[in-house]
mmCIF file of C-alpha atoms and ligand atoms in Angstrom:
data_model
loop_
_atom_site.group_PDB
_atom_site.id
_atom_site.type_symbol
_atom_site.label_atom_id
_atom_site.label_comp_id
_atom_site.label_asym_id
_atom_site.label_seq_id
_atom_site.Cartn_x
_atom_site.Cartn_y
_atom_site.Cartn_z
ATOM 1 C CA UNK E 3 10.505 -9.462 16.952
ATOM 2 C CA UNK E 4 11.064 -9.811 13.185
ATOM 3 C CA UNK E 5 8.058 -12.436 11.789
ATOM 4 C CA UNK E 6 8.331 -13.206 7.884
ATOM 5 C CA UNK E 7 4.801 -13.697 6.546
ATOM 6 C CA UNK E 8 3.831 -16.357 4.164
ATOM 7 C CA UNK E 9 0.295 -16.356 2.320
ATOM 8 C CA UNK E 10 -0.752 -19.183 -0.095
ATOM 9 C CA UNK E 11 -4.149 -19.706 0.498
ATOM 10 C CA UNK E 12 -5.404 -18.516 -3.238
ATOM 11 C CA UNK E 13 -4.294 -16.655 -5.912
ATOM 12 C CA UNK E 14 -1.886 -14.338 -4.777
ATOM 13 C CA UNK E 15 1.777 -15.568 -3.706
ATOM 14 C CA UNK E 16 2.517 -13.174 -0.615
ATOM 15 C CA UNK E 17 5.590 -12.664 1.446
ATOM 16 C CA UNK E 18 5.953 -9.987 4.374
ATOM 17 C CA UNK E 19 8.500 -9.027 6.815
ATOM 18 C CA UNK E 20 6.710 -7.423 10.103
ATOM 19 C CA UNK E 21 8.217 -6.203 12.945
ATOM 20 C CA UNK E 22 6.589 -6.287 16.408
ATOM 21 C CA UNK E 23 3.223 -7.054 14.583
ATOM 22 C CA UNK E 24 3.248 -3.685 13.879
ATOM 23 C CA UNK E 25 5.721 -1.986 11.794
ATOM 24 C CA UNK E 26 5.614 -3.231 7.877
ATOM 25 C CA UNK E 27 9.601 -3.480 6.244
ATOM 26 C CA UNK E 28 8.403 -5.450 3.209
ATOM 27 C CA UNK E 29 4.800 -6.840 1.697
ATOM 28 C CA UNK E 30 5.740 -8.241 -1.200
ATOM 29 C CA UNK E 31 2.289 -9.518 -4.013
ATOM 30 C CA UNK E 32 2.818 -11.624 -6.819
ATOM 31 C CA UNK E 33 -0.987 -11.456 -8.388
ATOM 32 C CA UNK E 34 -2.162 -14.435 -10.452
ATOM 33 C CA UNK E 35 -4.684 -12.596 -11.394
ATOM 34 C CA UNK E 36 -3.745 -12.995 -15.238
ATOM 35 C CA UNK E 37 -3.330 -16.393 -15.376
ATOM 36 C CA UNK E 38 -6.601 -17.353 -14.174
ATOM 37 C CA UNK E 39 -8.661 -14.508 -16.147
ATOM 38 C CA UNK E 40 -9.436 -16.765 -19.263
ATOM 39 C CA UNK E 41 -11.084 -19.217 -17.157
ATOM 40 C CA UNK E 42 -13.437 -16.529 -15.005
ATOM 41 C CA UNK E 43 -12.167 -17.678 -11.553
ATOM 42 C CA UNK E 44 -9.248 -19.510 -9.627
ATOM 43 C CA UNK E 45 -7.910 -22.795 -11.171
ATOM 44 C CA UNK E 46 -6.814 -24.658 -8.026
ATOM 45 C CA UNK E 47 -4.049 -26.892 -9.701
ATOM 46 C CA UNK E 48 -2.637 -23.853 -11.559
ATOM 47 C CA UNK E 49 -2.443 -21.589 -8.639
ATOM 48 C CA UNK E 50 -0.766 -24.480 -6.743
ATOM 49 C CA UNK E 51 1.608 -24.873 -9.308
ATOM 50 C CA UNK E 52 2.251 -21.104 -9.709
ATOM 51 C CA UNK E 53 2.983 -20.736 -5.971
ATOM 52 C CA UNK E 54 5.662 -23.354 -6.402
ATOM 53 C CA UNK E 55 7.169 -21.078 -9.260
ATOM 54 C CA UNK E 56 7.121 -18.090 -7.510
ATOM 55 C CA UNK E 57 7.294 -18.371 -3.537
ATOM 56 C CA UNK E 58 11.010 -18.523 -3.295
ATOM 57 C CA UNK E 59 11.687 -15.403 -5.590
ATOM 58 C CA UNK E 60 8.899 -13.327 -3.611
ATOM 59 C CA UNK E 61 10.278 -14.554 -0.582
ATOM 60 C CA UNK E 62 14.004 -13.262 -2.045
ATOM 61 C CA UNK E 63 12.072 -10.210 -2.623
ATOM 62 C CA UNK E 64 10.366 -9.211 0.651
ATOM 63 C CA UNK E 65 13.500 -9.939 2.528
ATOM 64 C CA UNK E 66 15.631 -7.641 0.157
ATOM 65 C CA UNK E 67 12.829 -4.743 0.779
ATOM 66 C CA UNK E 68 12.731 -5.093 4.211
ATOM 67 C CA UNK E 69 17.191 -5.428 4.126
ATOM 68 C CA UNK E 70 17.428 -8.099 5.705
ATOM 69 C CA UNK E 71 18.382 -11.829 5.432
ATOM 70 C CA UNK E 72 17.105 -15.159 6.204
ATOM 71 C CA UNK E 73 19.408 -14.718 9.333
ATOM 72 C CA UNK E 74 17.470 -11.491 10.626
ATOM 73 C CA UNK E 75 14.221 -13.448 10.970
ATOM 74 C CA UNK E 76 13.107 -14.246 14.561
ATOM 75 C CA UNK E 77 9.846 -16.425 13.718
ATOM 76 C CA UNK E 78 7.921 -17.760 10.577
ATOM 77 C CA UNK E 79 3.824 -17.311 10.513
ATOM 78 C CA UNK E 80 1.925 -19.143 7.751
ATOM 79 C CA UNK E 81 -1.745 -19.004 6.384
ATOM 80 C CA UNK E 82 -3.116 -22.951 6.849
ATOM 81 C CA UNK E 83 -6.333 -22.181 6.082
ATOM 82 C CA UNK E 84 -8.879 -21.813 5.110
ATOM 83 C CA UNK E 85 -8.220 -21.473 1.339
ATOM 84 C CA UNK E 86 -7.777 -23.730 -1.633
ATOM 85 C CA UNK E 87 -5.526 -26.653 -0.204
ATOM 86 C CA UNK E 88 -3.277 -27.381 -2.563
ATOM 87 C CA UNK E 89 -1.982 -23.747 -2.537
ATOM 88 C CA UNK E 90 -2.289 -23.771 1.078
ATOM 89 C CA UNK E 91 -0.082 -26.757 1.138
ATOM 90 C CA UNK E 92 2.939 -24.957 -1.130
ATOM 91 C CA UNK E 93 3.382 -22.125 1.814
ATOM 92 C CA UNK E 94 2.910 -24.181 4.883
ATOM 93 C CA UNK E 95 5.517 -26.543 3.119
ATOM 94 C CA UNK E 96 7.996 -23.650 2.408
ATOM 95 C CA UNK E 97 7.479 -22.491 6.353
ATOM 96 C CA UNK E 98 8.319 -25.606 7.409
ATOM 97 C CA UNK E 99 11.278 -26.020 5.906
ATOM 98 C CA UNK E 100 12.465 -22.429 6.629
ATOM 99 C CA UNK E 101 11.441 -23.169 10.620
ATOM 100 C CA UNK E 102 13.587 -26.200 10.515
ATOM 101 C CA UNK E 103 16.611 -25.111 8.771
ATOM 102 C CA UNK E 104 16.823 -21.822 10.787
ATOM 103 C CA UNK E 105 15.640 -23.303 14.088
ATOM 104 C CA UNK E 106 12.839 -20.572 14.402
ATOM 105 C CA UNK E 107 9.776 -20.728 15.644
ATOM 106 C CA UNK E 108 6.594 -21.784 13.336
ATOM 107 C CA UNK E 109 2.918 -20.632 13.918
ATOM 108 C CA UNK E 110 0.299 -21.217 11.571
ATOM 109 C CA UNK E 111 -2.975 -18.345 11.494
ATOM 110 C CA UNK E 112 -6.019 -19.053 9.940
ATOM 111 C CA UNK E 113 -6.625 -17.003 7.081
ATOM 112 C CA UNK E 114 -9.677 -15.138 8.591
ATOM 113 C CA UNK E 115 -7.429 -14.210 11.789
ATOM 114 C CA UNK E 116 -4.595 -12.756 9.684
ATOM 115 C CA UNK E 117 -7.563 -10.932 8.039
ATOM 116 C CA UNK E 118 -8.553 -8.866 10.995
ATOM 117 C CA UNK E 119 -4.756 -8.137 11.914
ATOM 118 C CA UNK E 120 -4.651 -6.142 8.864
ATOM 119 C CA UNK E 121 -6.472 -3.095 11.194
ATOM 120 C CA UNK E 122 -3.572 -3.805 13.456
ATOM 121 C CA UNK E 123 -1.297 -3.229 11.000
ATOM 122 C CA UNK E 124 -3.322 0.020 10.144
ATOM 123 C CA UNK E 125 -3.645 1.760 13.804
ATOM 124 C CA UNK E 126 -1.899 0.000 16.957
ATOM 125 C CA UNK E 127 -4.103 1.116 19.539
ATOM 126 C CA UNK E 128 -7.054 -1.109 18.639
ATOM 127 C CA UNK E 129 -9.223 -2.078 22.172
ATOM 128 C CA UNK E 130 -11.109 -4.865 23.023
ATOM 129 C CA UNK E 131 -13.716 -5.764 22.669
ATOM 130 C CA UNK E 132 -13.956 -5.470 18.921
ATOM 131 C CA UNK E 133 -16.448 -6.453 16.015
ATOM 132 C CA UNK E 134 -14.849 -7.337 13.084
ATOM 133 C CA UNK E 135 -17.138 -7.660 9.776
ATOM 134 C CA UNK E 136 -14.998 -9.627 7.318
ATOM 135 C CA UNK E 137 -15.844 -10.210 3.412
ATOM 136 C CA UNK E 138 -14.187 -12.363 1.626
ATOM 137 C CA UNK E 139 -14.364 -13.873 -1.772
ATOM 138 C CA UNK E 140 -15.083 -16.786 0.235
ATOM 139 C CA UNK E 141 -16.565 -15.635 3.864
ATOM 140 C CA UNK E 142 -18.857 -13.507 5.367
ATOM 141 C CA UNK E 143 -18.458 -13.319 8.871
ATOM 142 C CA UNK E 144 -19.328 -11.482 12.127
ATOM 143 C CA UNK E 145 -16.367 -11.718 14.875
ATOM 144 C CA UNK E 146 -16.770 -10.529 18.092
ATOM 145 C CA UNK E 147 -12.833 -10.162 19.580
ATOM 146 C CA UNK E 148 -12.794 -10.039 22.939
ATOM 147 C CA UNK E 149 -8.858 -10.207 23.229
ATOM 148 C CA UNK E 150 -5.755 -11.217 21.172
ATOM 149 C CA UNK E 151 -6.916 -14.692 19.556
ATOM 150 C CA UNK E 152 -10.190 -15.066 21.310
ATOM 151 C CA UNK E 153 -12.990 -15.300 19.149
ATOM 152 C CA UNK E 154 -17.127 -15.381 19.270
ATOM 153 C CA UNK E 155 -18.471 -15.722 15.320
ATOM 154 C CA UNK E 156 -21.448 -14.017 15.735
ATOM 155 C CA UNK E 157 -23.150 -14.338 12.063
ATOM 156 C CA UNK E 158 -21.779 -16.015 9.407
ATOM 157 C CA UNK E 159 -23.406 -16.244 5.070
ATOM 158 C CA UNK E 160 -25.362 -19.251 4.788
ATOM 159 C CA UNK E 161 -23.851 -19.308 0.926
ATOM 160 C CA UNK E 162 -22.258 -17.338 -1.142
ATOM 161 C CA UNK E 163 -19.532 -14.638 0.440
ATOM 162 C CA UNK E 164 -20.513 -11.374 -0.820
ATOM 163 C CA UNK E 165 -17.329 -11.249 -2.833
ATOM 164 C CA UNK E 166 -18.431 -14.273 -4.552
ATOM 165 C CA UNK E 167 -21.583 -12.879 -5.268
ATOM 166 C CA UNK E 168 -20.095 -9.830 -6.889
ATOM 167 C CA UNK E 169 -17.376 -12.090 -8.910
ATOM 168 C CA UNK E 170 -20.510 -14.028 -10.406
ATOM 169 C CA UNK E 171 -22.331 -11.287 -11.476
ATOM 170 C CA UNK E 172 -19.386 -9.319 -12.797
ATOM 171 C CA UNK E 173 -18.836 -12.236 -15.007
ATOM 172 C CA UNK E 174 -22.302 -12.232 -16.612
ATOM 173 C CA UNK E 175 -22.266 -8.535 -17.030
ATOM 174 C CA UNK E 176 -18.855 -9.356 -19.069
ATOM 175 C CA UNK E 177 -16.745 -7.458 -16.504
ATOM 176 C CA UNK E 178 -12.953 -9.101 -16.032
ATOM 177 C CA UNK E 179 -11.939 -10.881 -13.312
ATOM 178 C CA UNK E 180 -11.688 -10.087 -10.353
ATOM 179 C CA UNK E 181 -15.173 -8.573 -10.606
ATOM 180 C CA UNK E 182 -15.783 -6.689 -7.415
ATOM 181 C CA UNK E 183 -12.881 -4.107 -8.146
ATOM 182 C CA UNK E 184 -14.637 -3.923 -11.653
ATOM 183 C CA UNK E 185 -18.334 -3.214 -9.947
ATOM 184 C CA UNK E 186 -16.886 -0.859 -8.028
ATOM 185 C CA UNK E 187 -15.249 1.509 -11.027
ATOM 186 C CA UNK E 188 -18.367 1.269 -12.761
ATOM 187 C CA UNK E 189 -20.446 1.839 -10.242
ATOM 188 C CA UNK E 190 -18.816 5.178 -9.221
ATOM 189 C CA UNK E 191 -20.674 6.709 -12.421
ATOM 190 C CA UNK E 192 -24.073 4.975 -11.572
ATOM 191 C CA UNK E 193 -27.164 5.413 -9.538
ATOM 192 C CA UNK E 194 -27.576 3.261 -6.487
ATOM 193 C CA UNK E 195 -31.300 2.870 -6.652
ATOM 194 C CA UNK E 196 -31.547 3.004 -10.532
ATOM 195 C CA UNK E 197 -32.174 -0.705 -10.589
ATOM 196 C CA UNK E 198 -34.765 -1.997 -8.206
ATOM 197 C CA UNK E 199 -32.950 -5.412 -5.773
ATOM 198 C CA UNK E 200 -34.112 -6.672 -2.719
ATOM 199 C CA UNK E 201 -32.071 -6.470 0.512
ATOM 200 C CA UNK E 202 -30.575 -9.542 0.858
ATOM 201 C CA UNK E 203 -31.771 -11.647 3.783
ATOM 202 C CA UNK E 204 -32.836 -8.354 5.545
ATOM 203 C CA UNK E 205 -33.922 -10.355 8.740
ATOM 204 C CA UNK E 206 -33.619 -10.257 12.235
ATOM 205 C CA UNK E 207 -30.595 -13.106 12.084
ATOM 206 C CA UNK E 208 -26.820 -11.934 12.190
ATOM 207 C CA UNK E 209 -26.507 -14.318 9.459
ATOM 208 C CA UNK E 210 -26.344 -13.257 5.410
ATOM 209 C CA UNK E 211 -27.253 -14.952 1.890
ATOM 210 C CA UNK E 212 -26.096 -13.825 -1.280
ATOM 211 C CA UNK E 213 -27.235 -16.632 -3.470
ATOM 212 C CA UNK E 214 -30.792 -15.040 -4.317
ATOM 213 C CA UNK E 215 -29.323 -11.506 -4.987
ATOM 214 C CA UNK E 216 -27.617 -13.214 -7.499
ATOM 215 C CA UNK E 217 -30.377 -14.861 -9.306
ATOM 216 C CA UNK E 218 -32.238 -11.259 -9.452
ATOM 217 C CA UNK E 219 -29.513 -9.506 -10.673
ATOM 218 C CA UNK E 220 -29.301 -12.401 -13.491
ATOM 219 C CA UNK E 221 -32.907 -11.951 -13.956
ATOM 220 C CA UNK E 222 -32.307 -7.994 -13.976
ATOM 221 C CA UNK E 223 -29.876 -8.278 -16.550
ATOM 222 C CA UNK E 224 -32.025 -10.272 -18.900
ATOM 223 C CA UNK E 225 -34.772 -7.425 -18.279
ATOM 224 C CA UNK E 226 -32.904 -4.596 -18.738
ATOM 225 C CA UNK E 227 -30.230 -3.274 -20.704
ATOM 226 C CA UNK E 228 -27.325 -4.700 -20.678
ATOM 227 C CA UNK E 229 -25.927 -2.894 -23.600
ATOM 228 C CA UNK E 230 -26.426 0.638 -22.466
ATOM 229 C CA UNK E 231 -23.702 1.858 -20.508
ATOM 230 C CA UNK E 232 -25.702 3.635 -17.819
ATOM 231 C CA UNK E 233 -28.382 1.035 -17.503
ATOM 232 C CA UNK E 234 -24.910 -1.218 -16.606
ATOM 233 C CA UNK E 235 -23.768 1.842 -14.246
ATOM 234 C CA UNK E 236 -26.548 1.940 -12.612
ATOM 235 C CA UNK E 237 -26.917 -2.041 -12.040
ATOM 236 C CA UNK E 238 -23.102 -2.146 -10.504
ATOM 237 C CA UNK E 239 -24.241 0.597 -7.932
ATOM 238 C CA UNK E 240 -27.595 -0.458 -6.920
ATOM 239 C CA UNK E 241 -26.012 -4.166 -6.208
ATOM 240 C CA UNK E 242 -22.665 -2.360 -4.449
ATOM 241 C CA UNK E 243 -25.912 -0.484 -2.349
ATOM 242 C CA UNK E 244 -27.802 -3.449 -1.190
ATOM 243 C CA UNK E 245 -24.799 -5.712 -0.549
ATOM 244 C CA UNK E 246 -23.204 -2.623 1.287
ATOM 245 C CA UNK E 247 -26.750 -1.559 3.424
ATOM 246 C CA UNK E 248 -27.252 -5.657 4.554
ATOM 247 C CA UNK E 249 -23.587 -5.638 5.950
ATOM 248 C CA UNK E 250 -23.802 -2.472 7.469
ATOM 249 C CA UNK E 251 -27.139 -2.758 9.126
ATOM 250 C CA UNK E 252 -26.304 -6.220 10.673
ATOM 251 C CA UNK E 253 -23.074 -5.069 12.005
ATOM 252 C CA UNK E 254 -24.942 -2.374 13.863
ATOM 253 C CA UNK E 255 -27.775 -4.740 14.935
ATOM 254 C CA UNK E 256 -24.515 -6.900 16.283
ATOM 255 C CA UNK E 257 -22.272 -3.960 17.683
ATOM 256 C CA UNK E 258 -25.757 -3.245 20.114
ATOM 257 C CA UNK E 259 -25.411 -5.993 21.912
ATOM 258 C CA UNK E 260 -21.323 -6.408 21.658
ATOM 259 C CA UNK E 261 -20.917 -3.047 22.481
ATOM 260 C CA UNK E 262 -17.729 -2.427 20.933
ATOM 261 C CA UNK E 263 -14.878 -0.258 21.454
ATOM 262 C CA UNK E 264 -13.390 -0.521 18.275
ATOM 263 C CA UNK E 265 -15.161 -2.012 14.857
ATOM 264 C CA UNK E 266 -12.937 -3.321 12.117
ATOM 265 C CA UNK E 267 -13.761 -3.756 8.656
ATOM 266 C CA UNK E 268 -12.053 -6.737 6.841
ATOM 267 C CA UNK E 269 -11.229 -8.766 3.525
ATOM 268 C CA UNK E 270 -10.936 -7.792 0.119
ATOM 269 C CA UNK E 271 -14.609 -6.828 -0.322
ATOM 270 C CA UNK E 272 -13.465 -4.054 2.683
ATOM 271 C CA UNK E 273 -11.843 -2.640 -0.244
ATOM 272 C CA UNK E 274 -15.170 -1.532 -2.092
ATOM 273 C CA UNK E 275 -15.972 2.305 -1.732
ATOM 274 C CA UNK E 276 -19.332 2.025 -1.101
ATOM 275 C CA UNK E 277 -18.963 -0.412 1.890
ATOM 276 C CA UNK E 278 -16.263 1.689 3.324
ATOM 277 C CA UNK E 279 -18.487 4.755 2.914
ATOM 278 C CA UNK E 280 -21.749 3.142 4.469
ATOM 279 C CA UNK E 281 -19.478 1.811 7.165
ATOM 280 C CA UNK E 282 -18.445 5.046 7.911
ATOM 281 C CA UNK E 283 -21.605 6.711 8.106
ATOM 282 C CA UNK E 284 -22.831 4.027 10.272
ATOM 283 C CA UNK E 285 -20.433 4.194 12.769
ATOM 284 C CA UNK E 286 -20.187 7.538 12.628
ATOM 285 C CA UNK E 287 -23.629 8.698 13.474
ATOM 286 C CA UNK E 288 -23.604 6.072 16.619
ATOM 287 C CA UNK E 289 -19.888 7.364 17.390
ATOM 288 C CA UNK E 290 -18.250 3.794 17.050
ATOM 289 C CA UNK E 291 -14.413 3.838 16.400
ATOM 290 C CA UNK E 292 -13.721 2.426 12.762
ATOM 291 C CA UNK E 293 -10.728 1.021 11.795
ATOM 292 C CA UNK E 294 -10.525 0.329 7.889
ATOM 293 C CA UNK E 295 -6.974 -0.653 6.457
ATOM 294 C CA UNK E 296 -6.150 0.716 3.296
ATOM 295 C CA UNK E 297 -7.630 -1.499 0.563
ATOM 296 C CA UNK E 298 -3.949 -3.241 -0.509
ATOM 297 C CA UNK E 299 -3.978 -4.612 3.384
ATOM 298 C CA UNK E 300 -7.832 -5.608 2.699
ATOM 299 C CA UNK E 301 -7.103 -7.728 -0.148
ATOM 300 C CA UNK E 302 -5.135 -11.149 0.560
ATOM 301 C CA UNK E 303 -1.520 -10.444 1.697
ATOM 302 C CA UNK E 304 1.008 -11.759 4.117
ATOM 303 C CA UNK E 305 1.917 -8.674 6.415
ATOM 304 C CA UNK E 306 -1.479 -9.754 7.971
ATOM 305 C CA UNK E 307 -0.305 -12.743 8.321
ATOM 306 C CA UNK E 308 2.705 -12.190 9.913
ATOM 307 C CA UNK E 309 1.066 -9.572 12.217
ATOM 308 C CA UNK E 310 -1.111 -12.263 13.314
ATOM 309 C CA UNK E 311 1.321 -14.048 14.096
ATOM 310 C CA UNK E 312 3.558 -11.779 15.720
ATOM 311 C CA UNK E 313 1.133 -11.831 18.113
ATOM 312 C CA UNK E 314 0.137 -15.612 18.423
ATOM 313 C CA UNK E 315 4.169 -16.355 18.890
ATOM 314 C CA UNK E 316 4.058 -13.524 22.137
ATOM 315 C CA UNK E 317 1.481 -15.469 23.873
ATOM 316 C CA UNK E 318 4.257 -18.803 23.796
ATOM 317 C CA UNK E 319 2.061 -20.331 20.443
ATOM 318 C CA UNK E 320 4.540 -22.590 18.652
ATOM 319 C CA UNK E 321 3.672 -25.418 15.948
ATOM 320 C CA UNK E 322 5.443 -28.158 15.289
ATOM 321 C CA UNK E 323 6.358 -29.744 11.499
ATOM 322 C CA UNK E 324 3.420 -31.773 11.847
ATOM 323 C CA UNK E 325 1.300 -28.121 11.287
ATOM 324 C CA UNK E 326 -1.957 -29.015 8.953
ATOM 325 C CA UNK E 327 -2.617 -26.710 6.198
ATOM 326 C CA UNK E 328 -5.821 -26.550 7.186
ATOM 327 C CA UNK E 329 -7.645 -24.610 10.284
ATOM 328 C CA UNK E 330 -10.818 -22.953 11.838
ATOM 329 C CA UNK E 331 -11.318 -19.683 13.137
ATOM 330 C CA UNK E 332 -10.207 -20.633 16.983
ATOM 331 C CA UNK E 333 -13.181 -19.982 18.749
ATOM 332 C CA UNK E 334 -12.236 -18.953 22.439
HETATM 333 O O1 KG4 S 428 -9.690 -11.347 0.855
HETATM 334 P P1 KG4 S 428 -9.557 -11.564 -0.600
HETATM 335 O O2 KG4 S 428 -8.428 -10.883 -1.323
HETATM 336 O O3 KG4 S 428 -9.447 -13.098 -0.916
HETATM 337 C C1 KG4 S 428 -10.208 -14.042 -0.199
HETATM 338 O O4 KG4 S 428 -9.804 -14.351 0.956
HETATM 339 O O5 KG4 S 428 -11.241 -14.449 -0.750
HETATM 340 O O6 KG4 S 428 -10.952 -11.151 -1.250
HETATM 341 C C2 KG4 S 428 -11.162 -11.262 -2.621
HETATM 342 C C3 KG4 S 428 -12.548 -10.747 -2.926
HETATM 343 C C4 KG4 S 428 -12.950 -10.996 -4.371
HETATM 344 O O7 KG4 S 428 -14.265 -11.513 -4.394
HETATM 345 C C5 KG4 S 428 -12.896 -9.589 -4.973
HETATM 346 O O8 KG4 S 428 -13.786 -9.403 -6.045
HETATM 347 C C6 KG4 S 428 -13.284 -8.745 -3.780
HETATM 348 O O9 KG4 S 428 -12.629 -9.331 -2.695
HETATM 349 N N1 KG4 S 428 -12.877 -7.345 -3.925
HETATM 350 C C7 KG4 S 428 -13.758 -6.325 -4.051
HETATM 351 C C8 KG4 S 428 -12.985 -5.144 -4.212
HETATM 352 N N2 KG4 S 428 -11.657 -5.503 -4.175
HETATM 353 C C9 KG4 S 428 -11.617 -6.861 -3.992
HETATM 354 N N3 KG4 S 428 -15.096 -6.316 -4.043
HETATM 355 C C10 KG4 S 428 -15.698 -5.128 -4.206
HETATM 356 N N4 KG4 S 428 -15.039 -3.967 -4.378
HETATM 357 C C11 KG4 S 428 -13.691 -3.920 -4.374
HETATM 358 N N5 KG4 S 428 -13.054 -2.760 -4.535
HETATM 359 ZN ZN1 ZN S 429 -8.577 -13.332 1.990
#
């Protein structure tokens, strides 16, 4: 089954073409990324308006990559969710109107769902159940999956998403935006215990808080040096370091009692080097199977989504035009 992917729910206008949730033939990314640098974070009425500009173009785009046309298309899958809503509301609209004037099917997956498909994008043969860890610049959460669609949040932040948390601080250090790709170039050349940070919320809870690592690394960088190169080095890796240890070491203290057969690493922050290396380690020593998509499926994009939805549109999942563009992670 051919499922075109739409993905709205920020800053980056995303259309996909996926076949058999599977098997990518187009992921087409149209980054705002530039337009909302001067302001030092998304501008929710200009990405809305920016999605208008550019959906049908990208759409044009990932149908030409994947050579095909809007004829080929067997079922339309839609992020409603969560996500800023006026973007939201640009693709959902779009999907609607495609679903009706090809007489396809229509599913709508929660952002955080299309998230996790990314690893099935990555390696098939993924088996239940599975713990998925996904960082966001807007969540935190643990998933246990015990099956296609069923979900168990296990631990969730009780503020900031770590992504956040590294976007903030990137901006006081002066870094560009997005700042967690930024922390992560400089950190390579740093020392991950040359500034001293507490573990955040290092506790017995599955649950995470970012919001006082950020006030210490503000206090750090009033402290220290901000103007030395190294001193800055060595700030991006110590924070990448205590971020990356909280999310590993609660994803271990959750995989004990989920007992996973596979655990999946998700979201853009999946993309950071020293997460994916601690990960590794991790699972590696306790001989847990890892699945970590490369970092362009970590970051938002709409093969996910249309994986996702591959598979919510096997199981008979249909939505009608009255499809909200906004959701919850279904809890099953
Ligand atoms: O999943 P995503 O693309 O959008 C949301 O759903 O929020 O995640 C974006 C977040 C941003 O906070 C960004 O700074 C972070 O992921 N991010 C990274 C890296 N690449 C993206 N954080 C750390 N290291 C990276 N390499
Ligand atoms: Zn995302």
């Amino acid at each position: 089954m051919i499922v075109l992917g739409i993905e709205t729910s920020c800053d980056e206008t995303a259309a996909a073409v996926v076949e058999d949730g599977r098997t990518i033939r187009s992921n087409v990314i149209a980054s705002q990324a530039s337009l909302h640098r001067r302001f030092g974070g998304v501008v929710p009425e200009l990405a809305a308006r920016k999605h208008v500009e550019r959906l049908l173009p990208v759409l044009d785009e990932a149908l030409d990559q994947a050579s095909l046309t809007l004829a080929d298309i067997e079922g339309i899958a839609v992020t409603h969710g969560p996500g800023l809503v006026g973007a939201l509301t640009v693709g959902v609209a779009a999907a609607k109107g495609l679903a009706l004037s090809l007489d396809r099917p229509l599913v709508g997956v929660n952002h955080l769902e299309g998230h996790i498909y990314a690893s099935f994008l990555t390696e098939p043969d993924i088996t239940f159940p599975a713990l998925a860890l996904i960082v966001s610049g807007a969540h935190t959460d643990l998933v246990a999956m015990r099956d296609h669609g069923a979900y168990q949040v296990l631990g969730r932040t009780r503020d900031d998403a770590a992504g956040e948390a590294f976007d903030k601080i990137a901006r006081a250090m002066g870094l560009g935006y997005p700042g967690g790709p930024e922390l992560d170039r400089l950190g390579r050349r740093g020392d991950p215990r040359g500034v001293p940070l507490p573990l955040p919320m290092a506790d017995d809870s599955l649950d995470f808080s970012f919001s006082g690592l950020k006030t210490a690394a503000l206090l750090a960088l009033r402290k220290g040096r901000p103007a030395d190169p190294s001193w800055r080095a060595d700030l991006a890796a110590s924070l990448q370091h205590v971020v990356a240890a909280v999310l590993v070491d609660k994803t271990m203290a959750a995989a004990r009692s989920v007992r996973p057969n596979t655990v999946l690493l998700a979201g853009g922050v999946a993309a950071n080097s020293t997460l994916r290396s601690l990960m590794q380690a991790a699972c590696g020593q306790r001989a847990y199977r890892l699945v970590i998509p490369p970092p362009v499926l970590c970051t938002d994009n709409a093969a996910m989504i249309a994986a996702a939805g591959y598979f919510r549109l096997s199981r008979r999942h249909r939505d009608d035009l009255s499809l909200s563009a906004y959701s919850d992670l279904p809890v099953a």
